[in-house]
Amino acid sequence: MTASPANKQAYGKWIRWLVLPLLLGAATVMLIARTEKKEVEIAINATVSHLSDDLLLMDNPLPAVRLLVAGIPSVLETIDPQAIACRLDLSGMREGTHTIRVHQADVELPKGVALQKLLTPSLTVRLETVSLKTVGVVAVLEGNPATGFAVAAVTLKPDHIVLKGTAAMLAGIDTVKTRPINLEAASESFKKEVALNLPDIIAVDPPLRIVVAHVEVKERIITRVLENIPVSAKEASGDFRITPPAITLTVSGPEAIVNTIETDPAFAVAVDLSGLSPGSHLLKAAINLPVRTALLSVSPERFSVTISK
């Protein structure tokens, strides 16, 4: 049997009146759930203020302060415990161990968040008298420069720093090293900021805990003795004999050039026979070296050359 249009319309109204309250009820429940305050436990950092300049806080960082806070869920979800701190006032405190009560006024919470209970009622701090000590800074190098290069000098600015700590902390420290400075494949001088290798508990003046390292990289200059280098003849027109047939040279220059000098096209040792008549002659050899190298000594200085008729 087919329902009449009037019956269909009445049925639709009945469905709407049934579903609408259900939807309104669900929305109300959700709204109440989102606006009803809840309690959560959070842990926040503790900081100090008004610490005397001649005292050092030994327990740094301090233990976290635990709180029970309340608020609506949408606000609680946005809380960043790292952005909240419990600030302890150390005014008038001297060397020793102190138990400090945590007060509600020490904690500043975001808007919409209420402090229900301090779950950490107090913190213990240890204060000791500050000692100052001036020490030198030593550069630590790692890695090897490019082939033929070497570190000529390293300068640090500052090259001395003032350490701030207890007498016991500073007793065994005479110098402070930097973190390693990488030299791998370096072929030119460079500057870089480098951190000090120092425990965080020891304060530094200047306080940045870094120095500027200027590393001077230069080509390595070496001296090398070249033995049994053949002596050739230039402008020879007939038979000849050179005695001795080889020469010993001592040269200096950049390592990369000197170590491969025998294969350098510019390198040559020869006696000039142009215009010489048959017979015996005592001649010096002409020695051509690559650019940036220097001749330190030769042996022998003269050669006996016999030219046949």
PDB file of N, CA and C in Angstrom, residues 246-284:
ATOM      1  N   ALA A 246     126.815  13.298 -14.663  1.00  0.00           N
ATOM      2  CA  ALA A 246     125.639  13.648 -13.842  1.00  0.00           C
ATOM      3  C   ALA A 246     126.030  14.710 -12.823  1.00  0.00           C
ATOM      4  N   ILE A 247     125.028  15.344 -12.259  1.00  0.00           N
ATOM      5  CA  ILE A 247     125.229  16.426 -11.299  1.00  0.00           C
ATOM      6  C   ILE A 247     124.331  16.191 -10.087  1.00  0.00           C
ATOM      7  N   THR A 248     124.756  16.729  -8.942  1.00  0.00           N
ATOM      8  CA  THR A 248     123.947  16.694  -7.711  1.00  0.00           C
ATOM      9  C   THR A 248     123.499  18.119  -7.388  1.00  0.00           C
ATOM     10  N   LEU A 249     122.203  18.292  -7.214  1.00  0.00           N
ATOM     11  CA  LEU A 249     121.631  19.609  -6.939  1.00  0.00           C
ATOM     12  C   LEU A 249     120.910  19.600  -5.592  1.00  0.00           C
ATOM     13  N   THR A 250     120.990  20.720  -4.891  1.00  0.00           N
ATOM     14  CA  THR A 250     120.179  20.925  -3.688  1.00  0.00           C
ATOM     15  C   THR A 250     119.239  22.086  -3.973  1.00  0.00           C
ATOM     16  N   VAL A 251     117.929  21.801  -3.953  1.00  0.00           N
ATOM     17  CA  VAL A 251     116.937  22.823  -4.292  1.00  0.00           C
ATOM     18  C   VAL A 251     115.925  22.932  -3.157  1.00  0.00           C
ATOM     19  N   SER A 252     115.277  24.087  -3.099  1.00  0.00           N
ATOM     20  CA  SER A 252     114.206  24.281  -2.122  1.00  0.00           C
ATOM     21  C   SER A 252     113.022  24.941  -2.809  1.00  0.00           C
ATOM     22  N   GLY A 253     111.842  24.761  -2.211  1.00  0.00           N
ATOM     23  CA  GLY A 253     110.630  25.352  -2.769  1.00  0.00           C
ATOM     24  C   GLY A 253     109.404  24.650  -2.235  1.00  0.00           C
ATOM     25  N   PRO A 254     108.225  24.986  -2.744  1.00  0.00           N
ATOM     26  CA  PRO A 254     106.999  24.328  -2.301  1.00  0.00           C
ATOM     27  C   PRO A 254     107.079  22.822  -2.487  1.00  0.00           C
ATOM     28  N   GLU A 255     106.600  22.102  -1.508  1.00  0.00           N
ATOM     29  CA  GLU A 255     106.719  20.648  -1.499  1.00  0.00           C
ATOM     30  C   GLU A 255     106.148  20.016  -2.760  1.00  0.00           C
ATOM     31  N   ALA A 256     104.977  20.468  -3.190  1.00  0.00           N
ATOM     32  CA  ALA A 256     104.333  19.851  -4.351  1.00  0.00           C
ATOM     33  C   ALA A 256     105.155  20.014  -5.617  1.00  0.00           C
ATOM     34  N   ILE A 257     105.930  21.103  -5.732  1.00  0.00           N
ATOM     35  CA  ILE A 257     106.751  21.334  -6.922  1.00  0.00           C
ATOM     36  C   ILE A 257     108.066  20.583  -6.818  1.00  0.00           C
ATOM     37  N   VAL A 258     108.708  20.687  -5.653  1.00  0.00           N
ATOM     38  CA  VAL A 258     110.037  20.084  -5.488  1.00  0.00           C
ATOM     39  C   VAL A 258     109.967  18.559  -5.587  1.00  0.00           C
ATOM     40  N   ASN A 259     108.908  17.978  -5.054  1.00  0.00           N
ATOM     41  CA  ASN A 259     108.822  16.514  -5.058  1.00  0.00           C
ATOM     42  C   ASN A 259     108.563  15.932  -6.451  1.00  0.00           C
ATOM     43  N   THR A 260     108.161  16.765  -7.394  1.00  0.00           N
ATOM     44  CA  THR A 260     107.921  16.284  -8.765  1.00  0.00           C
ATOM     45  C   THR A 260     108.776  17.039  -9.777  1.00  0.00           C
ATOM     46  N   ILE A 261     109.899  17.584  -9.307  1.00  0.00           N
ATOM     47  CA  ILE A 261     110.698  18.465 -10.168  1.00  0.00           C
ATOM     48  C   ILE A 261     111.254  17.733 -11.392  1.00  0.00           C
ATOM     49  N   GLU A 262     111.578  16.433 -11.261  1.00  0.00           N
ATOM     50  CA  GLU A 262     112.174  15.703 -12.381  1.00  0.00           C
ATOM     51  C   GLU A 262     111.231  15.624 -13.587  1.00  0.00           C
ATOM     52  N   THR A 263     109.927  15.674 -13.339  1.00  0.00           N
ATOM     53  CA  THR A 263     108.970  15.569 -14.444  1.00  0.00           C
ATOM     54  C   THR A 263     108.461  16.929 -14.918  1.00  0.00           C
ATOM     55  N   ASP A 264     108.971  17.994 -14.334  1.00  0.00           N
ATOM     56  CA  ASP A 264     108.537  19.337 -14.722  1.00  0.00           C
ATOM     57  C   ASP A 264     109.220  19.728 -16.034  1.00  0.00           C
ATOM     58  N   PRO A 265     108.449  20.157 -17.047  1.00  0.00           N
ATOM     59  CA  PRO A 265     109.056  20.514 -18.346  1.00  0.00           C
ATOM     60  C   PRO A 265     110.076  21.644 -18.242  1.00  0.00           C
ATOM     61  N   ALA A 266     109.964  22.475 -17.210  1.00  0.00           N
ATOM     62  CA  ALA A 266     110.895  23.601 -17.083  1.00  0.00           C
ATOM     63  C   ALA A 266     112.252  23.185 -16.535  1.00  0.00           C
ATOM     64  N   PHE A 267     112.345  21.974 -15.979  1.00  0.00           N
ATOM     65  CA  PHE A 267     113.590  21.540 -15.338  1.00  0.00           C
ATOM     66  C   PHE A 267     114.548  20.980 -16.382  1.00  0.00           C
ATOM     67  N   ALA A 268     115.793  21.526 -16.392  1.00  0.00           N
ATOM     68  CA  ALA A 268     116.810  21.040 -17.334  1.00  0.00           C
ATOM     69  C   ALA A 268     118.196  21.393 -16.815  1.00  0.00           C
ATOM     70  N   VAL A 269     119.163  20.494 -17.101  1.00  0.00           N
ATOM     71  CA  VAL A 269     120.582  20.723 -16.789  1.00  0.00           C
ATOM     72  C   VAL A 269     121.369  20.418 -18.068  1.00  0.00           C
ATOM     73  N   ALA A 270     122.095  21.429 -18.573  1.00  0.00           N
ATOM     74  CA  ALA A 270     122.807  21.239 -19.845  1.00  0.00           C
ATOM     75  C   ALA A 270     124.043  22.129 -19.906  1.00  0.00           C
ATOM     76  N   VAL A 271     125.039  21.657 -20.707  1.00  0.00           N
ATOM     77  CA  VAL A 271     126.205  22.496 -21.021  1.00  0.00           C
ATOM     78  C   VAL A 271     126.047  22.962 -22.465  1.00  0.00           C
ATOM     79  N   ASP A 272     126.429  24.210 -22.705  1.00  0.00           N
ATOM     80  CA  ASP A 272     126.245  24.807 -24.033  1.00  0.00           C
ATOM     81  C   ASP A 272     127.510  24.581 -24.860  1.00  0.00           C
ATOM     82  N   LEU A 273     127.391  23.808 -25.948  1.00  0.00           N
ATOM     83  CA  LEU A 273     128.538  23.491 -26.804  1.00  0.00           C
ATOM     84  C   LEU A 273     128.558  24.340 -28.071  1.00  0.00           C
ATOM     85  N   SER A 274     127.708  25.292 -28.173  1.00  0.00           N
ATOM     86  CA  SER A 274     127.655  26.091 -29.416  1.00  0.00           C
ATOM     87  C   SER A 274     128.942  26.884 -29.596  1.00  0.00           C
ATOM     88  N   GLY A 275     129.495  26.781 -30.831  1.00  0.00           N
ATOM     89  CA  GLY A 275     130.696  27.536 -31.180  1.00  0.00           C
ATOM     90  C   GLY A 275     131.989  26.991 -30.644  1.00  0.00           C
ATOM     91  N   LEU A 276     131.988  25.833 -29.981  1.00  0.00           N
ATOM     92  CA  LEU A 276     133.219  25.272 -29.422  1.00  0.00           C
ATOM     93  C   LEU A 276     133.949  24.430 -30.474  1.00  0.00           C
ATOM     94  N   SER A 277     135.280  24.583 -30.464  1.00  0.00           N
ATOM     95  CA  SER A 277     136.120  23.805 -31.394  1.00  0.00           C
ATOM     96  C   SER A 277     136.433  22.446 -30.795  1.00  0.00           C
ATOM     97  N   PRO A 278     136.834  21.483 -31.607  1.00  0.00           N
ATOM     98  CA  PRO A 278     137.207  20.172 -31.076  1.00  0.00           C
ATOM     99  C   PRO A 278     138.306  20.314 -30.024  1.00  0.00           C
ATOM    100  N   GLY A 279     138.273  19.437 -29.024  1.00  0.00           N
ATOM    101  CA  GLY A 279     139.254  19.477 -27.956  1.00  0.00           C
ATOM    102  C   GLY A 279     138.576  19.400 -26.614  1.00  0.00           C
ATOM    103  N   SER A 280     139.295  19.753 -25.559  1.00  0.00           N
ATOM    104  CA  SER A 280     138.780  19.669 -24.189  1.00  0.00           C
ATOM    105  C   SER A 280     138.387  21.056 -23.701  1.00  0.00           C
ATOM    106  N   HIS A 281     137.319  21.099 -22.974  1.00  0.00           N
ATOM    107  CA  HIS A 281     136.810  22.364 -22.437  1.00  0.00           C
ATOM    108  C   HIS A 281     136.315  22.126 -21.012  1.00  0.00           C
ATOM    109  N   LEU A 282     136.434  23.167 -20.165  1.00  0.00           N
ATOM    110  CA  LEU A 282     135.909  23.111 -18.795  1.00  0.00           C
ATOM    111  C   LEU A 282     134.739  24.094 -18.716  1.00  0.00           C
ATOM    112  N   LEU A 283     133.560  23.520 -18.533  1.00  0.00           N
ATOM    113  CA  LEU A 283     132.346  24.338 -18.637  1.00  0.00           C
ATOM    114  C   LEU A 283     131.452  24.188 -17.398  1.00  0.00           C
ATOM    115  N   LYS A 284     130.685  25.260 -17.179  1.00  0.00           N
ATOM    116  CA  LYS A 284     129.627  25.196 -16.166  1.00  0.00           C
ATOM    117  C   LYS A 284     128.328  24.763 -16.842  1.00  0.00           C
TER     118      LYS A 284
END
